JSON list of C-alpha atoms in Angstrom, two decimals:
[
{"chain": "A", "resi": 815, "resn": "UNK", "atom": "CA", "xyz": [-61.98, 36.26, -57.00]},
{"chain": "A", "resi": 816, "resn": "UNK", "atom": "CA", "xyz": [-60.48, 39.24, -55.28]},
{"chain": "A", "resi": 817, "resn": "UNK", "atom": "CA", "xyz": [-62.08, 42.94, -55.40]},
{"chain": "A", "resi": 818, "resn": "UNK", "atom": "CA", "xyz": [-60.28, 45.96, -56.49]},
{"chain": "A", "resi": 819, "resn": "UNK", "atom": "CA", "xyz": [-60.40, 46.68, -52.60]},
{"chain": "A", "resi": 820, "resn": "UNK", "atom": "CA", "xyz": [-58.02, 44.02, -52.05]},
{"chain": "A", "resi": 821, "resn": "UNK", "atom": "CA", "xyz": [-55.69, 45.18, -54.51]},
{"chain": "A", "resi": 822, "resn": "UNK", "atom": "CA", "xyz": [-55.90, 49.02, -53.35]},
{"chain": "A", "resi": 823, "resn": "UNK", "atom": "CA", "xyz": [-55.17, 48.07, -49.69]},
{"chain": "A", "resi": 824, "resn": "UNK", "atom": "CA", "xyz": [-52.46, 45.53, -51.20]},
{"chain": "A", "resi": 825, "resn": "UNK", "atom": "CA", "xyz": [-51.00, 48.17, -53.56]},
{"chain": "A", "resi": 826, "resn": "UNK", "atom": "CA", "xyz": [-50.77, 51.22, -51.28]},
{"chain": "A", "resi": 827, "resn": "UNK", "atom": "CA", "xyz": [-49.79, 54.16, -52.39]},
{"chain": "A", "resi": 828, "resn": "UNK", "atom": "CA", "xyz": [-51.12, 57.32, -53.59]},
{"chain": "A", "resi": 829, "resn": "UNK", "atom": "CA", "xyz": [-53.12, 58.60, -56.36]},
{"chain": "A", "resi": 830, "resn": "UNK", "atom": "CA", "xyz": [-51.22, 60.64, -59.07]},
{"chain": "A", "resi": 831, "resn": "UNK", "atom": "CA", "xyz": [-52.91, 63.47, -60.51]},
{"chain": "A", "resi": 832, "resn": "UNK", "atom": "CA", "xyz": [-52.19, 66.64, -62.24]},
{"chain": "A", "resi": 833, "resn": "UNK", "atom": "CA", "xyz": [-54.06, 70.04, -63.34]},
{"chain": "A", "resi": 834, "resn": "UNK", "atom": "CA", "xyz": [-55.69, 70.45, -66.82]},
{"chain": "A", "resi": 835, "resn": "UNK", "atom": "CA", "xyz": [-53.73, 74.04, -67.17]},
{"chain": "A", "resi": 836, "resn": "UNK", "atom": "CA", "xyz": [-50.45, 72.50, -66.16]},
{"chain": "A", "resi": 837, "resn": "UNK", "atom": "CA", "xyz": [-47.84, 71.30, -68.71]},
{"chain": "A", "resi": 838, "resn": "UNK", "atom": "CA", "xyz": [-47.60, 68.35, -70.72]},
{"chain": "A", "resi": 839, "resn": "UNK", "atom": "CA", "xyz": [-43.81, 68.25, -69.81]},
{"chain": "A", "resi": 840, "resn": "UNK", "atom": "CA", "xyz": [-44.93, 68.83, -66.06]},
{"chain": "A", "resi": 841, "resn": "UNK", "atom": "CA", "xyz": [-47.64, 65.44, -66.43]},
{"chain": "A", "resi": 842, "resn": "UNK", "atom": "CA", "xyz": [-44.13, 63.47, -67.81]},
{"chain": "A", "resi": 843, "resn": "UNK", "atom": "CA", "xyz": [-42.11, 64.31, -65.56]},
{"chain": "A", "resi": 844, "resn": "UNK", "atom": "CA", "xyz": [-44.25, 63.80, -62.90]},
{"chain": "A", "resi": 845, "resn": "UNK", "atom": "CA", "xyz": [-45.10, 60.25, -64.38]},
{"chain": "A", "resi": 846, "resn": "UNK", "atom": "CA", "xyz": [-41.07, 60.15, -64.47]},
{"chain": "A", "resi": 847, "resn": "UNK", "atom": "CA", "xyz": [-40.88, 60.68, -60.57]},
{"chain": "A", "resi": 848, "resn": "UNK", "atom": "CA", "xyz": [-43.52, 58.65, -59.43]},
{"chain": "A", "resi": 849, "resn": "UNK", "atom": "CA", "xyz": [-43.00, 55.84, -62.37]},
{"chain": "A", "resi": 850, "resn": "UNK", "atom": "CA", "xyz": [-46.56, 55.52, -63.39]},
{"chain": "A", "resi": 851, "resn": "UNK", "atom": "CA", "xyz": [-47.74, 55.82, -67.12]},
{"chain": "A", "resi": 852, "resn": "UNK", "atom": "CA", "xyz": [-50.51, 57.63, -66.76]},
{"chain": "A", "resi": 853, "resn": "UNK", "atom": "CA", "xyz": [-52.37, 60.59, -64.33]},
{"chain": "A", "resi": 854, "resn": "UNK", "atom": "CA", "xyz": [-55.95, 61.23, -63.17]},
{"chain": "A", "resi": 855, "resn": "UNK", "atom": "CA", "xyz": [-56.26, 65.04, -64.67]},
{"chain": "A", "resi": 856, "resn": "UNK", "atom": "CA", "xyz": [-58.27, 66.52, -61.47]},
{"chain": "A", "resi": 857, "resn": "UNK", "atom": "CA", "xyz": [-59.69, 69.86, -61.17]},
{"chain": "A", "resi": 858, "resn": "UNK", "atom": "CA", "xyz": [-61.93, 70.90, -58.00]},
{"chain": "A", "resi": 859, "resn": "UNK", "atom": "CA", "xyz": [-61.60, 67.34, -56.61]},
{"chain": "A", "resi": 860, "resn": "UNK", "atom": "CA", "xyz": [-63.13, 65.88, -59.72]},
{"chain": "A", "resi": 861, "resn": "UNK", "atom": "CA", "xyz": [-61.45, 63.78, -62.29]},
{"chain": "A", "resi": 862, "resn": "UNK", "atom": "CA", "xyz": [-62.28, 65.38, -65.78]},
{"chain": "A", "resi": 863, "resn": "UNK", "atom": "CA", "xyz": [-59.67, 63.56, -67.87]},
{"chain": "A", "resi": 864, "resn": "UNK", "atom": "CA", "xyz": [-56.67, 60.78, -67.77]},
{"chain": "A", "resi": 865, "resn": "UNK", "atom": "CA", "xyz": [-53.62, 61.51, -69.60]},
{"chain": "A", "resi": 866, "resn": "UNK", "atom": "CA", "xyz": [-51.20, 58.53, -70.08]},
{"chain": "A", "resi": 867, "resn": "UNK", "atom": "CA", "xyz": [-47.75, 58.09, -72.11]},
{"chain": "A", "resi": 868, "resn": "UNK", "atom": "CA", "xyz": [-49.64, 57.30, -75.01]},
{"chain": "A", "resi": 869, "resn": "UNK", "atom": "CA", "xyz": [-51.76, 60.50, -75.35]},
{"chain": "A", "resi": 870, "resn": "UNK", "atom": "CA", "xyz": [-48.16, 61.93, -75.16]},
{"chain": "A", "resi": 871, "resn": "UNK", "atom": "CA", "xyz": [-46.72, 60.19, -77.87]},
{"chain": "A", "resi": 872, "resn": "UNK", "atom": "CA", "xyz": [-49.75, 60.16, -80.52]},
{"chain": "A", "resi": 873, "resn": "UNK", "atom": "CA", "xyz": [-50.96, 63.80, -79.81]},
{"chain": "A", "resi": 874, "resn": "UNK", "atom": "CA", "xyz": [-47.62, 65.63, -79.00]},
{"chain": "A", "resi": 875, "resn": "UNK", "atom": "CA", "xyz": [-44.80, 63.47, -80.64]},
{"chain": "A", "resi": 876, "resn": "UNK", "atom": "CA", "xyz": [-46.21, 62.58, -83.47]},
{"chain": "A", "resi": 877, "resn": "UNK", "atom": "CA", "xyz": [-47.89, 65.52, -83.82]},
{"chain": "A", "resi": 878, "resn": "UNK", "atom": "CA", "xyz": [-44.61, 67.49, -83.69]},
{"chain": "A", "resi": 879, "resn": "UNK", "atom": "CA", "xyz": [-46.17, 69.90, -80.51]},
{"chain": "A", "resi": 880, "resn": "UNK", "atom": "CA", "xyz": [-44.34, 71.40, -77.43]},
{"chain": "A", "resi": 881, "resn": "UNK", "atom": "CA", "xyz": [-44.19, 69.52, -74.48]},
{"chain": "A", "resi": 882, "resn": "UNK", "atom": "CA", "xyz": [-43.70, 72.48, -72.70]},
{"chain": "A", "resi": 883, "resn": "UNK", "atom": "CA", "xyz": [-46.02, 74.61, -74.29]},
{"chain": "A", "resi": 884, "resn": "UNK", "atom": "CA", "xyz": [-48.91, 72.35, -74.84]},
{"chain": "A", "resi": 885, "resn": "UNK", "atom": "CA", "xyz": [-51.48, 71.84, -71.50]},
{"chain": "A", "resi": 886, "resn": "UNK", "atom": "CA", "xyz": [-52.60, 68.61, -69.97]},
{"chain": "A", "resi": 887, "resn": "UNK", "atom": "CA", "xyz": [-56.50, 69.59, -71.26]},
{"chain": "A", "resi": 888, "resn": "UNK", "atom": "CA", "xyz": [-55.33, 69.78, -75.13]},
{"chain": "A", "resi": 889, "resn": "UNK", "atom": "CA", "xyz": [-54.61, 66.15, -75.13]},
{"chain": "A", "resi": 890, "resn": "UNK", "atom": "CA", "xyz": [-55.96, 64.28, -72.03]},
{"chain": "A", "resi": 891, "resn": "UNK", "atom": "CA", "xyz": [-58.82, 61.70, -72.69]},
{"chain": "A", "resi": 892, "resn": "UNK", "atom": "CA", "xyz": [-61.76, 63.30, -71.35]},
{"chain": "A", "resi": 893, "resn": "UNK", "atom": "CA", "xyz": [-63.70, 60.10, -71.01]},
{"chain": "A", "resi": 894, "resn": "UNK", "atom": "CA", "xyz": [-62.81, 58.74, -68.14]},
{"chain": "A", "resi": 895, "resn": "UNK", "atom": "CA", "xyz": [-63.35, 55.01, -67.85]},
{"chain": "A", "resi": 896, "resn": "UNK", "atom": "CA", "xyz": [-63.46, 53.82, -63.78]},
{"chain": "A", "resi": 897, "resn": "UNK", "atom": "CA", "xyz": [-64.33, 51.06, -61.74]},
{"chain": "A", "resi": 898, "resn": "UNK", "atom": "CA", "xyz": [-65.08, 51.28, -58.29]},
{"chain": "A", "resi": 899, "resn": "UNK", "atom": "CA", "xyz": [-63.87, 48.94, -55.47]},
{"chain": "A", "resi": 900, "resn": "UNK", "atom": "CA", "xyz": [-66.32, 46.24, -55.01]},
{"chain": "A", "resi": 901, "resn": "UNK", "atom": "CA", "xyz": [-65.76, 45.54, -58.70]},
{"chain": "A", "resi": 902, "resn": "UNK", "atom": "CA", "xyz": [-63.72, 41.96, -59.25]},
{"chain": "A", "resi": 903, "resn": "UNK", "atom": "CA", "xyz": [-60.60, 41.62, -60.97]},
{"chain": "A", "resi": 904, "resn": "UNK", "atom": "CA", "xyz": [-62.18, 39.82, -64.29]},
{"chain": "A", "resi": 905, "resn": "UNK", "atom": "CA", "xyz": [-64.88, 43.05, -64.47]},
{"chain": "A", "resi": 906, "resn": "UNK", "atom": "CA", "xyz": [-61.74, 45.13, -64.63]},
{"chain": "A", "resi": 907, "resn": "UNK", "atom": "CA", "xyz": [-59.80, 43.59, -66.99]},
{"chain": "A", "resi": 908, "resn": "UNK", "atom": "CA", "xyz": [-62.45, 43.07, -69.27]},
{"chain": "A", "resi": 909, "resn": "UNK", "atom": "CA", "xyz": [-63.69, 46.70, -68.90]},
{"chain": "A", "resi": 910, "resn": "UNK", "atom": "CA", "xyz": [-59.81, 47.07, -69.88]},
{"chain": "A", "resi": 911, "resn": "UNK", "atom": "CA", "xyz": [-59.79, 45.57, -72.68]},
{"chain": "A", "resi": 912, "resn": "UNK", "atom": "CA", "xyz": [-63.39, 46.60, -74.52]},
{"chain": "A", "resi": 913, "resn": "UNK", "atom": "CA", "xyz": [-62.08, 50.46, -73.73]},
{"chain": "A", "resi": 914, "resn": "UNK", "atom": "CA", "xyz": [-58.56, 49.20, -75.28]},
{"chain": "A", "resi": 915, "resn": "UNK", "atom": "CA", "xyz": [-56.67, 51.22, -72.03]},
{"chain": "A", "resi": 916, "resn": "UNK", "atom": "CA", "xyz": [-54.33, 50.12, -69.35]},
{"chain": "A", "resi": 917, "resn": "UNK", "atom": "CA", "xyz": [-54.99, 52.59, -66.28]},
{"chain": "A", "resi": 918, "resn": "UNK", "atom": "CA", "xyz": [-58.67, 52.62, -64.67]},
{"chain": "A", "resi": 919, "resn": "UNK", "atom": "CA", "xyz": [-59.39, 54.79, -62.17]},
{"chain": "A", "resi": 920, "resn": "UNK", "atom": "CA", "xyz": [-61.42, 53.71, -59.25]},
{"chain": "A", "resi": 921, "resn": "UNK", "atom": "CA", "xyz": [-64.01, 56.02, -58.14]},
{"chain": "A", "resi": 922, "resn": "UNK", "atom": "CA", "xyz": [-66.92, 55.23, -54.99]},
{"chain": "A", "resi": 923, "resn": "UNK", "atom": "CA", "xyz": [-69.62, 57.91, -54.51]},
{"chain": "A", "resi": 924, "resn": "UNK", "atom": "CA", "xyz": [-67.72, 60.31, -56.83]},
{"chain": "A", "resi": 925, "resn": "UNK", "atom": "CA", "xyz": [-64.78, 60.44, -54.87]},
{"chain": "A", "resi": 926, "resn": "UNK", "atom": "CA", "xyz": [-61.13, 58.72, -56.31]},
{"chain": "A", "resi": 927, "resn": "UNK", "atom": "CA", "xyz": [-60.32, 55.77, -54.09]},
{"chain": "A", "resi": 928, "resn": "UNK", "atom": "CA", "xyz": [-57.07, 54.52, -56.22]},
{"chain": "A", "resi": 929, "resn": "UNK", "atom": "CA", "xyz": [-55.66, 53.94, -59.58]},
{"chain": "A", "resi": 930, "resn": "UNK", "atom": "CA", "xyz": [-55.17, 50.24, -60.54]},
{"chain": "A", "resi": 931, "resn": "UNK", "atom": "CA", "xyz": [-52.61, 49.45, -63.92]},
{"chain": "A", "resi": 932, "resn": "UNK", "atom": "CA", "xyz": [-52.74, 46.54, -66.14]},
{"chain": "A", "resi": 933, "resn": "UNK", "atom": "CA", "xyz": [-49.93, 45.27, -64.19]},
{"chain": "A", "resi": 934, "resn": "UNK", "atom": "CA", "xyz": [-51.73, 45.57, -61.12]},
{"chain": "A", "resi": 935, "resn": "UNK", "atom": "CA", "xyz": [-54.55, 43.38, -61.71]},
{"chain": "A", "resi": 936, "resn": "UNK", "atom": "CA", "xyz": [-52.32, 40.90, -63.64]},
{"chain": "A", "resi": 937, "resn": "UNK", "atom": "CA", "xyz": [-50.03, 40.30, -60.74]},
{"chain": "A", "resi": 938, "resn": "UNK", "atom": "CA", "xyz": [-53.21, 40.07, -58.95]},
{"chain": "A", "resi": 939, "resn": "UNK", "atom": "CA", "xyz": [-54.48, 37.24, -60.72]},
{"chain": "A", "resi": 940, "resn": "UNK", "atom": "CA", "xyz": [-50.89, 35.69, -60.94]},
{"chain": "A", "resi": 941, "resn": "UNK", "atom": "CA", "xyz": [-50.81, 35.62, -57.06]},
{"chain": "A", "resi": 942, "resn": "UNK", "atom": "CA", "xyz": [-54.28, 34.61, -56.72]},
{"chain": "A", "resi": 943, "resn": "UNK", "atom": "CA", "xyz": [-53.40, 31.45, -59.13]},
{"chain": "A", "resi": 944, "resn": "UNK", "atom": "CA", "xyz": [-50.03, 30.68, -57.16]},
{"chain": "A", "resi": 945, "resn": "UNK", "atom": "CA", "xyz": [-52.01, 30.51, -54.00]},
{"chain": "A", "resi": 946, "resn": "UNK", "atom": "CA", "xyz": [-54.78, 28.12, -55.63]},
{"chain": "A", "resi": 947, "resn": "UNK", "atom": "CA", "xyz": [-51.68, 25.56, -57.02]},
{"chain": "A", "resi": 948, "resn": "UNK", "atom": "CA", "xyz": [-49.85, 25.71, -53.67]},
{"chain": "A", "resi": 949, "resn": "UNK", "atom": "CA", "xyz": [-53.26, 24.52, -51.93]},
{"chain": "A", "resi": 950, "resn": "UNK", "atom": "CA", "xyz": [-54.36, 22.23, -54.44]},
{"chain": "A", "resi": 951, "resn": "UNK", "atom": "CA", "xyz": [-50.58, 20.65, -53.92]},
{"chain": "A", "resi": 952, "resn": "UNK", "atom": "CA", "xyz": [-51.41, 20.25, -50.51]},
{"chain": "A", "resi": 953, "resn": "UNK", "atom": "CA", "xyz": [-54.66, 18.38, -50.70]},
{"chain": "A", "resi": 954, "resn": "UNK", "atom": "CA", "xyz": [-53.07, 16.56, -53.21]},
{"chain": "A", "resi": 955, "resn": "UNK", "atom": "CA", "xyz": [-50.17, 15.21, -51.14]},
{"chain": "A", "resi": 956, "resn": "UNK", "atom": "CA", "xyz": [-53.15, 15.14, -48.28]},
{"chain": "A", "resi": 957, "resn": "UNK", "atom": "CA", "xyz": [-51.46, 17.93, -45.84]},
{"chain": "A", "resi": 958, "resn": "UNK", "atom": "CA", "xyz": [-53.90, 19.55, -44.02]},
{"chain": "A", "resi": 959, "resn": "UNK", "atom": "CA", "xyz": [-53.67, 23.81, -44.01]}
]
């Protein structure tokens, strides 16, 4: 089973984040740009809060609030659920689904390594099955790899 290492170094990229003091329209439109549904909320180099696409529809939509009046610490999730990167794929996604969310930041020695999605560590697992059929096909048929 891969690590959430392999997926990072796999994945690439950047980590997303965002001030508490900035806007909630500034955290959308920045998960807009980078196409992401959710931001580490950051302040001094720490991550203090996550606010995703659904804290934006339950506690600005529906609540009938200002996008652009209402800042990222009124309605981020302060409890910040992470993993770090020697963690396995299964620990994630069942971490995932106890907390009921769909971005978990990864975090080593207090310091933000990455951001893995649902989508992330499914396609993980997807390409980590492929990989077992396509060998198992092989021994089957007796090819040597």
């Amino acid at each position: 089973m891969r690590t959430v290492r392999n997926i990072l170094k796999a994945k690439g990229g950047g980590i997303y984040s965002i001030d508490p003091v900035d806007t909630v329209f500034a955290a959308i439109a920045m998960m807009a740009e980078k196409e992401v549904g959710a931001l580490l909320v950051m302040q001094e180099g720490h991550a203090v809060g996550i606010i995703s696409e659904r804290d934006y529809t339950r506690k600005v939509i529906l609540k009938d609030k200002s996008s652009k009046r209402t800042r990222v610490s009124e309605i981020m999730t302060t409890e910040v659920i992470s993993t770090t990167s020697s963690h396995h794929i299964d620990e994630c996604v069942a971490l995932m689904q106890e907390h009921h969310i769909r971005h978990l930041p990864v975090i080593d020695e207090g310091v933000v390594t990455g951001m893995l999605s649902l989508r992330d560590l499914f396609s993980a697992i997807i390409d980590e099955q492929a990989s077992t059929i396509e060998n198992l096909e092989h021994y089957v048929r007796g090819e040597v790899q």
